[in-house]
Short mmCIF file of C-alpha atoms and ligand atoms in Angstrom, two decimals:
data_model
loop_
_atom_site.label_atom_id
_atom_site.label_comp_id
_atom_site.label_asym_id
_atom_site.label_seq_id
_atom_site.Cartn_x
_atom_site.Cartn_y
_atom_site.Cartn_z
CA MET A 1 19.31 26.14 59.62
CA ALA A 2 16.94 28.72 58.19
CA LYS A 3 19.39 29.17 55.38
CA MET A 4 19.47 25.49 54.55
CA GLY A 5 15.72 25.34 54.64
CA SER A 6 15.46 28.17 52.19
CA SER A 7 17.96 26.78 49.77
CA SER A 8 16.52 23.48 48.70
CA ARG A 9 17.35 24.49 45.15
CA GLU A 10 21.03 24.78 46.10
CA ALA A 11 20.87 21.40 47.80
CA ALA A 12 19.37 19.91 44.70
CA ALA A 13 22.14 21.45 42.63
CA ILE A 14 24.75 19.90 44.94
CA VAL A 15 23.09 16.51 44.57
CA VAL A 16 23.15 16.90 40.79
CA VAL A 17 26.84 17.87 40.82
CA LEU A 18 27.65 14.99 43.17
CA GLY A 19 25.76 12.64 40.92
CA PHE A 20 27.74 13.88 37.94
CA VAL A 21 31.03 13.40 39.77
CA LEU A 22 29.96 9.92 40.84
CA SER A 23 28.98 8.94 37.33
CA LEU A 24 32.30 10.21 36.01
CA ALA A 25 34.03 8.07 38.61
CA VAL A 26 32.13 5.04 37.36
CA VAL A 27 33.35 5.70 33.82
CA CYS A 28 36.94 6.14 35.01
CA ASN A 29 36.86 2.88 36.92
CA GLY A 30 36.77 0.87 33.74
CA GLY A 31 33.28 1.06 32.47
CA LYS A 32 29.95 -0.32 33.33
CA THR A 33 28.55 -3.81 33.21
CA SER A 34 24.82 -3.44 32.96
CA SER A 35 22.80 -5.23 35.56
CA PHE A 36 19.74 -4.98 33.35
CA VAL A 37 17.77 -8.22 33.71
CA ARG A 38 17.13 -9.39 30.20
CA LYS A 39 15.52 -12.55 28.98
CA VAL A 40 18.27 -15.15 28.85
CA GLU A 41 16.35 -18.06 27.31
CA LYS A 42 16.70 -18.57 23.60
CA SER A 43 13.52 -17.76 21.75
CA GLY A 44 13.99 -20.36 19.03
CA VAL A 45 13.98 -20.24 15.25
CA MET A 46 10.74 -19.05 13.70
CA PRO A 47 8.98 -22.07 12.17
CA LEU A 48 9.00 -22.53 8.39
CA ASP A 49 5.30 -21.65 8.18
CA SER A 50 5.76 -18.27 9.95
CA ASP A 51 4.11 -15.18 8.51
CA VAL A 52 7.53 -13.58 7.87
CA PHE A 53 8.59 -16.50 5.64
CA LYS A 54 5.50 -16.42 3.38
CA VAL A 55 6.16 -16.87 -0.32
CA PRO A 56 4.60 -14.01 -2.30
CA PRO A 57 1.58 -15.17 -4.33
CA GLY A 58 1.53 -15.44 -8.14
CA TYR A 59 3.30 -17.43 -10.83
CA ASN A 60 7.10 -17.05 -10.59
CA ALA A 61 6.69 -14.11 -8.21
CA PRO A 62 10.00 -12.47 -7.26
CA GLN A 63 10.92 -13.13 -3.63
CA GLN A 64 13.80 -12.24 -1.30
CA VAL A 65 14.11 -8.81 -2.92
CA HIS A 66 17.13 -6.93 -1.60
CA ILE A 67 19.16 -3.89 -2.55
CA THR A 68 22.63 -2.62 -1.79
CA GLN A 69 24.77 0.27 -2.99
CA GLY A 70 26.08 -0.47 -6.47
CA ASP A 71 29.06 1.88 -6.86
CA GLN A 72 31.42 4.05 -4.78
CA LEU A 73 29.31 7.20 -4.66
CA GLY A 74 25.71 6.08 -4.23
CA LYS A 75 24.50 6.72 -7.79
CA ALA A 76 23.96 3.01 -8.45
CA MET A 77 21.95 0.30 -6.75
CA ILE A 78 22.23 -3.47 -7.05
CA VAL A 79 18.73 -4.99 -7.06
CA SER A 80 18.57 -8.73 -6.34
CA TRP A 81 15.70 -11.21 -6.19
CA VAL A 82 14.89 -14.88 -6.55
CA THR A 83 12.37 -16.59 -8.80
CA VAL A 84 11.46 -20.23 -8.33
CA GLU A 85 9.38 -21.65 -11.20
CA GLU A 86 11.55 -20.41 -14.07
CA PRO A 87 14.32 -17.85 -14.62
CA GLY A 88 11.97 -15.16 -15.93
CA SER A 89 13.16 -11.64 -16.67
CA ASN A 90 16.38 -10.01 -15.38
CA THR A 91 14.94 -6.56 -16.05
CA VAL A 92 14.33 -3.92 -13.42
CA LEU A 93 11.89 -1.20 -14.43
CA TYR A 94 12.43 2.02 -12.48
CA TRP A 95 11.41 5.65 -12.41
CA SER A 96 11.24 8.73 -10.22
CA ALA A 97 8.76 11.61 -10.13
CA TYR A 98 11.15 13.51 -12.40
CA SER A 99 12.10 10.83 -14.90
CA LYS A 100 10.39 8.54 -17.36
CA LYS A 101 10.37 4.78 -16.91
CA GLN A 102 13.72 3.16 -17.64
CA LYS A 103 14.93 -0.41 -17.77
CA SER A 104 18.09 -2.03 -16.56
CA GLU A 105 19.17 -5.53 -17.50
CA GLY A 106 21.02 -7.92 -15.20
CA LYS A 107 22.05 -11.54 -14.90
CA VAL A 108 20.69 -14.71 -13.38
CA THR A 109 22.61 -17.42 -11.56
CA THR A 110 21.95 -20.61 -9.63
CA TYR A 111 24.05 -22.86 -7.43
CA LYS A 112 23.87 -26.25 -5.78
CA PHE A 113 24.87 -26.99 -2.20
CA TYR A 114 24.99 -30.70 -1.32
CA ASN A 115 21.49 -31.82 -2.30
CA TYR A 116 19.94 -28.32 -2.37
CA THR A 117 19.41 -26.45 -5.63
CA SER A 118 18.83 -22.72 -5.44
CA GLY A 119 16.13 -20.76 -7.20
CA TYR A 120 17.01 -18.37 -10.00
CA ILE A 121 18.99 -15.58 -8.35
CA HIS A 122 18.87 -12.28 -10.23
CA HIS A 123 21.24 -9.33 -9.82
CA THR A 124 20.70 -6.14 -11.78
CA THR A 125 22.65 -2.93 -11.24
CA ILE A 126 20.81 0.32 -11.90
CA ARG A 127 23.23 3.14 -12.70
CA ASN A 128 23.26 6.92 -13.18
CA LEU A 129 20.65 7.54 -10.54
CA LYS A 130 20.10 11.07 -9.25
CA PHE A 131 21.12 11.77 -5.67
CA ASN A 132 18.53 12.25 -2.95
CA THR A 133 15.66 10.99 -5.09
CA LYS A 134 12.90 8.51 -4.47
CA TYR A 135 12.78 5.78 -7.12
CA TYR A 136 10.12 3.16 -7.65
CA TYR A 137 11.16 -0.14 -9.13
CA VAL A 138 9.45 -3.24 -10.45
CA VAL A 139 10.80 -6.79 -10.73
CA GLY A 140 9.13 -9.92 -12.07
CA ILE A 141 8.34 -8.45 -15.48
CA GLY A 142 6.43 -10.90 -17.71
CA HIS A 143 5.03 -12.92 -14.83
CA THR A 144 4.05 -11.59 -11.43
CA GLU A 145 5.27 -8.02 -11.05
CA ARG A 146 6.13 -6.61 -7.63
CA GLN A 147 6.83 -2.94 -6.96
CA PHE A 148 9.13 -1.43 -4.33
CA TRP A 149 10.93 1.89 -3.80
CA PHE A 150 14.12 3.34 -2.39
CA ILE A 151 15.64 6.77 -1.80
CA THR A 152 19.14 7.44 -3.13
CA PRO A 153 21.60 9.07 -0.70
CA PRO A 154 22.43 12.77 -0.93
CA GLU A 155 25.54 13.70 -2.90
CA VAL A 156 28.75 12.88 -1.07
CA GLY A 157 29.96 15.88 0.91
CA PRO A 158 31.35 16.89 4.28
CA ASP A 159 28.24 18.20 6.02
CA VAL A 160 25.60 15.86 4.66
CA PRO A 161 23.51 14.44 7.50
CA TYR A 162 22.76 10.73 7.25
CA THR A 163 21.52 8.04 9.61
CA PHE A 164 22.88 4.51 9.48
CA GLY A 165 21.28 1.56 11.21
CA LEU A 166 23.55 -1.07 12.72
CA ILE A 167 22.56 -4.71 12.89
CA GLY A 168 24.68 -7.80 13.39
CA ASP A 169 24.24 -11.55 13.71
CA LEU A 170 20.56 -11.27 12.93
CA GLY A 171 19.53 -14.87 12.25
CA GLN A 172 15.87 -15.76 12.12
CA SER A 173 14.60 -16.37 15.62
CA PHE A 174 11.64 -14.64 17.23
CA ASP A 175 14.22 -12.27 18.74
CA SER A 176 15.56 -11.48 15.25
CA ASN A 177 12.06 -10.42 14.27
CA LYS A 178 11.88 -8.15 17.33
CA THR A 179 15.22 -6.56 16.46
CA LEU A 180 14.10 -5.84 12.91
CA THR A 181 10.79 -4.44 14.10
CA HIS A 182 12.56 -2.18 16.61
CA TYR A 183 14.88 -0.96 13.88
CA GLU A 184 11.94 -0.22 11.58
CA LEU A 185 9.99 1.63 14.26
CA ASN A 186 12.95 3.52 15.75
CA PRO A 187 12.04 7.21 15.36
CA GLN A 188 15.71 7.87 14.54
CA LYS A 189 14.85 6.42 11.09
CA GLY A 190 17.90 4.67 9.70
CA GLN A 191 18.34 5.29 5.97
CA ALA A 192 20.68 2.37 5.26
CA VAL A 193 21.86 -0.57 7.36
CA LEU A 194 25.49 -1.38 8.06
CA PHE A 195 25.26 -5.12 8.59
CA VAL A 196 28.26 -6.60 10.40
CA GLY A 197 27.94 -10.22 9.31
CA ASP A 198 26.21 -13.53 10.12
CA LEU A 199 22.99 -13.35 8.15
CA CYS A 200 20.84 -16.47 8.28
CA TYR A 201 22.70 -19.23 10.19
CA ALA A 202 21.64 -21.85 7.62
CA ASP A 203 24.90 -23.64 8.47
CA THR A 204 23.55 -24.53 11.91
CA HIS A 205 20.89 -26.75 10.29
CA PRO A 206 21.58 -30.32 9.06
CA ASN A 207 23.49 -30.25 5.74
CA HIS A 208 23.60 -26.43 6.04
CA ASP A 209 20.05 -26.67 4.70
CA ASN A 210 20.06 -23.70 2.32
CA VAL A 211 16.29 -23.40 2.53
CA TRP A 212 17.14 -21.14 5.48
CA TRP A 213 18.93 -18.75 3.16
CA ASP A 214 15.63 -18.43 1.30
CA THR A 215 13.53 -17.91 4.42
CA TRP A 216 15.95 -15.24 5.66
CA GLY A 217 15.73 -13.48 2.31
CA ARG A 218 11.95 -13.39 2.62
CA PHE A 219 12.06 -12.35 6.29
CA THR A 220 14.35 -9.36 5.73
CA GLU A 221 12.74 -8.21 2.46
CA ARG A 222 10.42 -5.87 4.33
CA SER A 223 13.43 -3.67 5.12
CA VAL A 224 16.16 -4.48 2.60
CA ALA A 225 13.92 -4.12 -0.47
CA TYR A 226 13.45 -0.45 0.52
CA GLN A 227 16.82 0.59 1.90
CA PRO A 228 20.28 -0.75 1.14
CA TRP A 229 22.00 -3.02 3.60
CA ILE A 230 25.78 -2.86 3.38
CA TRP A 231 27.08 -6.41 3.75
CA THR A 232 29.98 -7.76 5.79
CA ALA A 233 30.87 -11.47 5.68
CA GLY A 234 30.72 -13.36 8.99
CA ASN A 235 31.80 -16.87 9.90
CA HIS A 236 28.30 -18.22 9.22
CA GLU A 237 28.70 -17.12 5.60
CA ILE A 238 31.72 -19.40 5.04
CA ASP A 239 29.69 -22.62 4.55
CA PHE A 240 32.84 -24.69 4.26
CA ALA A 241 31.61 -28.29 4.55
CA PRO A 242 34.04 -30.89 3.17
CA GLU A 243 31.93 -33.61 4.78
CA LEU A 244 29.19 -32.61 2.30
CA GLY A 245 31.61 -32.19 -0.57
CA GLU A 246 31.30 -28.39 -0.27
CA THR A 247 34.79 -26.94 -0.21
CA LYS A 248 34.35 -23.55 -1.87
CA PRO A 249 34.02 -21.02 0.97
CA PHE A 250 31.21 -18.43 0.86
CA LYS A 251 29.34 -20.20 -1.97
CA PRO A 252 25.74 -19.39 -0.96
CA TYR A 253 26.66 -15.89 0.29
CA THR A 254 28.48 -14.82 -2.87
CA HIS A 255 25.73 -16.15 -5.12
CA ARG A 256 23.00 -14.34 -3.22
CA TYR A 257 24.54 -11.11 -1.94
CA HIS A 258 26.49 -9.01 -4.39
CA VAL A 259 28.53 -5.99 -3.31
CA PRO A 260 30.25 -3.28 -5.40
CA TYR A 261 33.78 -4.41 -4.56
CA LYS A 262 35.32 -3.68 -7.97
CA ALA A 263 34.34 -0.01 -7.66
CA SER A 264 36.83 0.37 -4.81
CA GLY A 265 39.62 -1.53 -6.53
CA SER A 266 39.08 -4.66 -4.46
CA THR A 267 39.69 -8.06 -6.02
CA ALA A 268 37.20 -10.00 -3.88
CA PRO A 269 33.70 -9.32 -2.54
CA PHE A 270 34.77 -9.70 1.09
CA TRP A 271 36.61 -6.41 1.48
CA TYR A 272 35.53 -3.18 -0.21
CA SER A 273 34.50 0.38 0.48
CA ILE A 274 31.74 2.83 -0.32
CA LYS A 275 31.14 6.50 0.24
CA ARG A 276 27.68 7.44 1.38
CA ALA A 277 26.71 11.01 2.27
CA SER A 278 29.50 12.19 4.61
CA ALA A 279 30.80 8.74 5.50
CA TYR A 280 33.55 6.58 4.08
CA ILE A 281 32.78 2.99 4.94
CA ILE A 282 35.44 0.30 4.79
CA VAL A 283 34.29 -3.31 5.00
CA LEU A 284 36.88 -5.88 6.04
CA SER A 285 36.84 -9.66 6.09
CA SER A 286 37.79 -11.46 9.28
CA TYR A 287 37.70 -14.72 7.28
CA SER A 288 39.94 -13.88 4.35
CA ALA A 289 43.70 -13.65 4.56
CA TYR A 290 44.77 -10.31 6.06
CA GLY A 291 48.42 -10.85 6.89
CA LYS A 292 51.23 -8.93 5.28
CA TYR A 293 51.46 -9.37 1.47
CA THR A 294 47.88 -10.65 1.16
CA PRO A 295 45.41 -9.02 -1.25
CA GLN A 296 43.34 -7.61 1.60
CA TYR A 297 46.44 -6.11 3.25
CA PHE A 298 47.62 -4.40 0.07
CA TRP A 299 44.14 -3.15 -0.66
CA LEU A 300 43.59 -1.69 2.82
CA GLU A 301 46.99 -0.02 2.81
CA GLN A 302 46.06 1.85 -0.40
CA GLU A 303 42.48 2.38 0.66
CA LEU A 304 43.22 4.25 3.87
CA ARG A 305 45.42 6.66 1.91
CA LYS A 306 42.54 7.41 -0.45
CA VAL A 307 40.17 8.65 2.24
CA ASN A 308 39.77 12.42 1.93
CA ARG A 309 38.29 13.71 5.18
CA SER A 310 37.46 17.04 3.52
CA GLU A 311 35.04 15.12 1.35
CA THR A 312 33.96 12.34 3.78
CA PRO A 313 34.76 13.36 7.37
CA TRP A 314 33.43 10.15 8.90
CA LEU A 315 35.63 7.08 8.59
CA ILE A 316 33.77 3.93 9.63
CA VAL A 317 35.10 0.37 9.51
CA LEU A 318 32.98 -2.79 9.57
CA MET A 319 34.22 -6.28 10.34
CA HIS A 320 32.77 -9.39 11.88
CA ALA A 321 35.13 -10.52 14.65
CA PRO A 322 35.72 -7.71 17.19
CA TRP A 323 39.26 -6.70 18.15
CA TYR A 324 38.20 -5.62 21.62
CA ASN A 325 35.78 -7.98 23.30
CA SER A 326 35.58 -8.64 27.03
CA TYR A 327 33.06 -11.49 26.85
CA ASN A 328 34.08 -15.11 27.34
CA TYR A 329 32.89 -15.90 23.83
CA HIS A 330 35.13 -15.67 20.77
CA TYR A 331 37.68 -14.25 23.18
CA MET A 332 40.71 -12.86 21.31
CA GLU A 333 39.52 -14.18 17.93
CA GLY A 334 40.05 -10.70 16.48
CA GLU A 335 43.53 -10.42 17.93
CA THR A 336 45.61 -11.40 14.90
CA MET A 337 43.87 -8.87 12.66
CA ARG A 338 44.17 -6.21 15.38
CA VAL A 339 47.91 -6.73 15.51
CA MET A 340 48.13 -6.27 11.74
CA TYR A 341 45.91 -3.22 11.26
CA GLU A 342 45.44 -1.29 14.51
CA PRO A 343 48.42 1.07 13.94
CA TRP A 344 46.81 2.13 10.65
CA PHE A 345 43.46 2.81 12.32
CA VAL A 346 45.18 5.12 14.80
CA LYS A 347 47.31 6.78 12.13
CA TYR A 348 44.29 7.48 9.93
CA LYS A 349 42.03 8.38 12.85
CA VAL A 350 39.20 5.97 12.18
CA ASP A 351 36.12 7.29 13.98
CA VAL A 352 34.42 4.03 14.84
CA VAL A 353 34.72 0.29 14.21
CA PHE A 354 31.59 -1.83 14.28
CA ALA A 355 31.82 -5.59 14.68
CA GLY A 356 29.46 -8.47 15.47
CA HIS A 357 30.14 -12.15 16.21
CA VAL A 358 29.73 -11.91 20.00
CA HIS A 359 26.01 -12.08 20.69
CA ALA A 360 25.89 -9.15 23.03
CA TYR A 361 26.60 -5.43 23.15
CA GLU A 362 29.80 -3.63 24.10
CA ARG A 363 31.27 -0.16 23.56
CA SER A 364 34.90 0.71 24.22
CA GLU A 365 36.66 3.85 25.29
CA ARG A 366 38.88 5.53 22.71
CA MET A 367 42.04 3.54 23.27
CA SER A 368 44.78 1.77 21.40
CA ASN A 369 47.27 -0.98 22.05
CA VAL A 370 50.01 -0.45 19.52
CA ALA A 371 53.19 -0.07 21.59
CA TYR A 372 53.88 -3.74 22.23
CA ASN A 373 56.82 -5.28 20.34
CA ILE A 374 57.16 -8.73 21.98
CA VAL A 375 60.00 -7.71 24.28
CA ASN A 376 58.99 -4.38 25.82
CA GLY A 377 56.07 -5.59 27.93
CA ILE A 378 53.88 -2.62 26.94
CA CYS A 379 50.73 -4.60 26.26
CA ILE A 380 47.90 -2.83 28.11
CA PRO A 381 45.49 -0.69 26.03
CA VAL A 382 45.92 3.04 26.74
CA LYS A 383 43.54 5.97 26.25
CA ASP A 384 44.15 7.39 22.80
CA GLN A 385 42.07 10.17 21.25
CA SER A 386 43.32 9.21 17.77
CA ALA A 387 41.93 5.71 18.11
CA PRO A 388 38.49 4.49 17.10
CA VAL A 389 35.68 3.59 19.45
CA TYR A 390 35.05 -0.16 19.09
CA ILE A 391 31.45 -1.28 19.19
CA THR A 392 30.25 -4.88 19.23
CA ILE A 393 26.70 -5.04 17.94
CA GLY A 394 26.37 -8.80 17.40
CA ASP A 395 23.11 -8.81 19.34
CA GLY A 396 20.67 -9.13 16.45
CA GLY A 397 18.85 -12.09 17.94
CA ASN A 398 20.13 -15.25 16.29
CA LEU A 399 19.18 -18.73 17.48
CA GLU A 400 22.40 -19.34 19.42
CA GLY A 401 21.18 -17.11 22.23
CA LEU A 402 22.90 -14.36 24.18
CA ALA A 403 26.50 -14.23 25.29
CA THR A 404 26.18 -13.61 29.02
CA ASN A 405 29.53 -14.75 30.40
CA MET A 406 31.90 -11.79 30.70
CA THR A 407 35.53 -11.57 31.72
CA GLU A 408 35.92 -10.17 35.23
CA PRO A 409 36.83 -7.59 36.24
CA GLN A 410 35.65 -5.48 33.33
CA PRO A 411 38.77 -4.19 31.58
CA ALA A 412 39.39 -0.45 31.81
CA TYR A 413 39.02 -0.06 28.04
CA SER A 414 35.46 -1.39 28.08
CA ALA A 415 33.06 1.51 28.59
CA TYR A 416 29.77 -0.35 28.61
CA ARG A 417 28.66 -3.92 28.11
CA GLU A 418 25.35 -5.68 28.30
CA ALA A 419 23.99 -9.01 27.15
CA SER A 420 20.73 -7.91 25.53
CA PHE A 421 19.42 -8.14 21.99
CA GLY A 422 19.09 -4.91 20.05
CA HIS A 423 20.36 -2.67 17.27
CA ALA A 424 21.98 0.76 17.02
CA THR A 425 21.87 3.91 14.93
CA PHE A 426 24.71 6.24 13.96
CA ASP A 427 23.17 9.61 13.17
CA ILE A 428 25.64 11.94 11.43
CA LYS A 429 24.63 15.58 11.93
CA ASN A 430 27.52 17.37 10.20
CA ARG A 431 31.31 17.06 9.86
CA THR A 432 31.92 17.37 13.59
CA HIS A 433 29.01 15.67 15.35
CA ALA A 434 27.26 12.31 15.20
CA TYR A 435 24.81 10.88 17.69
CA TYR A 436 25.13 7.19 18.38
CA GLY A 437 22.44 5.21 20.22
CA TRP A 438 22.01 1.56 21.13
CA HIS A 439 18.43 0.29 21.43
CA ARG A 440 17.58 -2.84 23.33
CA ASN A 441 14.58 -4.88 22.26
CA GLN A 442 12.83 -4.75 25.64
CA ASP A 443 12.59 -0.95 25.62
CA GLY A 444 10.31 1.48 23.83
CA TYR A 445 11.31 2.25 20.25
CA ALA A 446 12.73 5.70 21.07
CA VAL A 447 14.78 4.65 24.11
CA THR A 448 18.57 4.57 23.84
CA ALA A 449 20.02 2.24 26.47
CA ASP A 450 23.54 3.40 25.65
CA SER A 451 24.44 6.52 23.71
CA MET A 452 27.30 8.79 22.87
CA TRP A 453 27.99 12.00 20.98
CA PHE A 454 30.80 11.24 18.56
CA LEU A 455 33.14 14.13 17.85
CA ASN A 456 34.79 13.57 14.50
CA ARG A 457 38.44 12.54 14.95
CA TYR A 458 39.68 14.64 12.04
CA TYR A 459 37.77 17.85 12.70
CA ASN A 460 37.45 17.78 16.45
CA PRO A 461 39.99 15.52 18.07
CA ASP A 462 39.09 16.65 21.60
CA ASN A 463 37.88 14.35 24.29
CA GLU A 464 34.40 13.00 24.02
CA PHE A 465 32.01 12.35 26.84
CA ALA A 466 29.61 9.48 26.69
CA SER A 467 26.18 10.94 27.30
CA ALA A 468 24.63 7.66 28.19
CA GLN A 469 22.09 7.49 30.97
CA HIS A 470 22.11 3.80 31.68
CA TYR A 471 19.33 2.16 33.55
C1 NAG B 17 18.83 -33.90 1.42
O1 NAG B 17 19.31 -34.98 2.15
C2 NAG B 17 18.71 -35.13 3.44
C3 NAG B 17 19.32 -36.33 4.16
O2 NAG B 17 20.70 -36.38 3.94
C4 NAG B 17 17.21 -35.31 3.34
O3 NAG B 17 16.64 -35.34 4.63
C5 NAG B 17 16.62 -34.16 2.54
O4 NAG B 17 15.24 -34.38 2.33
C6 NAG B 17 17.33 -34.01 1.21
N1 NAG B 17 16.84 -32.83 0.54
C7 NAG B 17 16.59 -32.78 -0.74
C8 NAG B 17 16.14 -31.48 -1.29
O5 NAG B 17 16.72 -33.75 -1.46
C1 NAG B 18 7.34 -10.54 13.20
O1 NAG B 18 7.16 -9.15 13.47
C2 NAG B 18 6.11 -8.59 12.70
C3 NAG B 18 6.12 -7.09 12.95
O2 NAG B 18 6.15 -6.81 14.31
C4 NAG B 18 4.80 -9.24 13.07
O3 NAG B 18 3.76 -8.72 12.27
C5 NAG B 18 4.91 -10.74 12.81
O4 NAG B 18 3.73 -11.39 13.23
C6 NAG B 18 6.09 -11.33 13.56
N1 NAG B 18 6.24 -12.72 13.20
C7 NAG B 18 6.70 -13.64 14.04
C8 NAG B 18 6.79 -15.03 13.52
O5 NAG B 18 7.09 -13.38 15.17
C1 NAG B 19 39.52 16.37 -1.02
O1 NAG B 19 38.18 16.76 -1.11
C2 NAG B 19 38.02 18.17 -1.26
C3 NAG B 19 36.53 18.46 -1.14
O2 NAG B 19 35.80 17.67 -2.04
C4 NAG B 19 38.63 18.60 -2.58
O3 NAG B 19 38.50 20.00 -2.74
C5 NAG B 19 40.10 18.22 -2.59
O4 NAG B 19 40.65 18.50 -3.86
C6 NAG B 19 40.28 16.75 -2.30
N1 NAG B 19 41.68 16.45 -2.13
C7 NAG B 19 42.28 15.52 -2.83
C8 NAG B 19 43.72 15.30 -2.52
O5 NAG B 19 41.72 14.86 -3.69
C1 NAG B 20 32.53 -18.37 31.90
O1 NAG B 20 33.67 -18.52 31.09
C2 NAG B 20 34.83 -18.96 31.80
C3 NAG B 20 36.01 -18.90 30.86
O2 NAG B 20 35.75 -19.60 29.66
C4 NAG B 20 34.56 -20.38 32.34
O3 NAG B 20 35.68 -20.82 33.06
C5 NAG B 20 33.34 -20.33 33.24
O4 NAG B 20 33.02 -21.63 33.67
C6 NAG B 20 32.14 -19.71 32.50
N1 NAG B 20 31.05 -19.53 33.45
C7 NAG B 20 29.83 -19.95 33.20
C8 NAG B 20 28.81 -19.66 34.25
O5 NAG B 20 29.53 -20.52 32.18
C1 NAG B 21 26.99 20.22 14.15
O1 NAG B 21 25.99 19.49 14.83
C2 NAG B 21 25.98 19.71 16.23
C3 NAG B 21 24.96 18.77 16.84
O2 NAG B 21 23.71 18.90 16.21
C4 NAG B 21 25.69 21.18 16.53
O3 NAG B 21 25.71 21.41 17.93
C5 NAG B 21 26.73 22.03 15.84
O4 NAG B 21 26.44 23.39 16.03
C6 NAG B 21 26.79 21.70 14.36
N1 NAG B 21 27.89 22.43 13.76
C7 NAG B 21 27.70 23.26 12.75
C8 NAG B 21 28.92 23.93 12.21
O5 NAG B 21 26.59 23.43 12.25
FE1 FE2 B 22 29.76 -14.88 14.06
#
């Protein structure tokens, strides 16, 4: 007894070890469904007169300013903005501390949707930028000028650290505003956002009232005018409305949000790729044809061959509809694309796939389900260290509310799931390590509610251990 009394440190160690064993057991039993009590009520769309929707003052002032990468390597930026009174100038004036002021000229476009007429939408690509440099830029030349800035990414290379933010299904509710604020104040400091689709949800308003595209552009400007958001098309971007005489899919989205698809040999703005720092990012379209012989299929087949992991160790794929989703919402909607492309993802050792669509959070184990051939019955996902981790991050805060209804029991492939709003960051340290963290809106800015050290699949194909301390 005296011995036990004197060895409280040993006892504590045993408790710690036991705790570790227990937590491992939880992981092995097919993941964790968080019991976190989040706010389930919808918070509602922010009213049209909200502070975040304010029109900037001044005659023909540029509004809805947004930027995205403009080439494959990160030496170009597409700058977009809207003017309302008249077209005004397409010129972007830009400079860095090391260069004189330069000008780049773009184009202006407009579109009509039912009885809505857009403002003058400007897109100007700035090229030949220096890597890793802060640039200031001005739009609205000749009328009301507005100045912003951005920082170009470091030169593409295998050990270049870079932090991506991850946001999906953002919408424009009060929750959306919380998500964006949490992303901005996250000390992890995302340098660019990988956006997994469903931007403004204008199509949920009568006549798809496109005024909500404009409000969303003004709401998100505070982030996307200063760092590029990499766009993925979601179902709320389709805007297919034959009852309104609108039969050209993606009309508002393609007029407002340009992407550098031609730079990656793509023939449509819905699937494309970019390199950024040490990452190769492939954007796919859940809402464009992806079956065999389609343009997207041929493109992806070539694209995966092009990825050089010595140059860009991290292979990240974005899409809207998740392939692995254990919620009772949009259940199996990603299945047909999974059947087409999953063998490639395993073959090419994709590190991680981010999707949205389901308004909740979920992270999978590394597993694949590629053995099934209709007749052999082998249709259960199996652990597979060559497979990606699948993350659903469709919890941006849109007006449709949270997806709370989950399939039971939790499938073994699902490592963690929780119906809370939030965002994530993917923090690449070097060619072997990246720290991933999911942040829920109810927590402090620095808190990760789910996290994981990613070991690169090409350089370090050993087992990973989720480091999450869930509470
Ligand atoms: C468009 O039509 C709807 C009714 O169909 C009407 O309420 C709205 O004011 C119209 N908007 C414009 C810009 O004319
Ligand atoms: C949105 O969030 C910002 C930053 O936290 C805040 O200043 C603003 O008042 C919020 N607006 C609304 C409508 O919630
Ligand atoms: C892959 O990238 C490395 C590092 O940039 C380079 O040395 C090598 O030539 C590239 N391989 C191919 C096949 O392009
Ligand atoms: C959850 O989803 C299942 C399957 O769609 C449905 O049968 C069930 O009624 C739902 N439960 C609730 C509480 O909505
Ligand atoms: C890569 O980053 C991880 C995590 O920061 C670190 O432990 C490891 O030593 C780094 N590797 C190299 C080669 O620097
Ligand atoms: Fe969606």
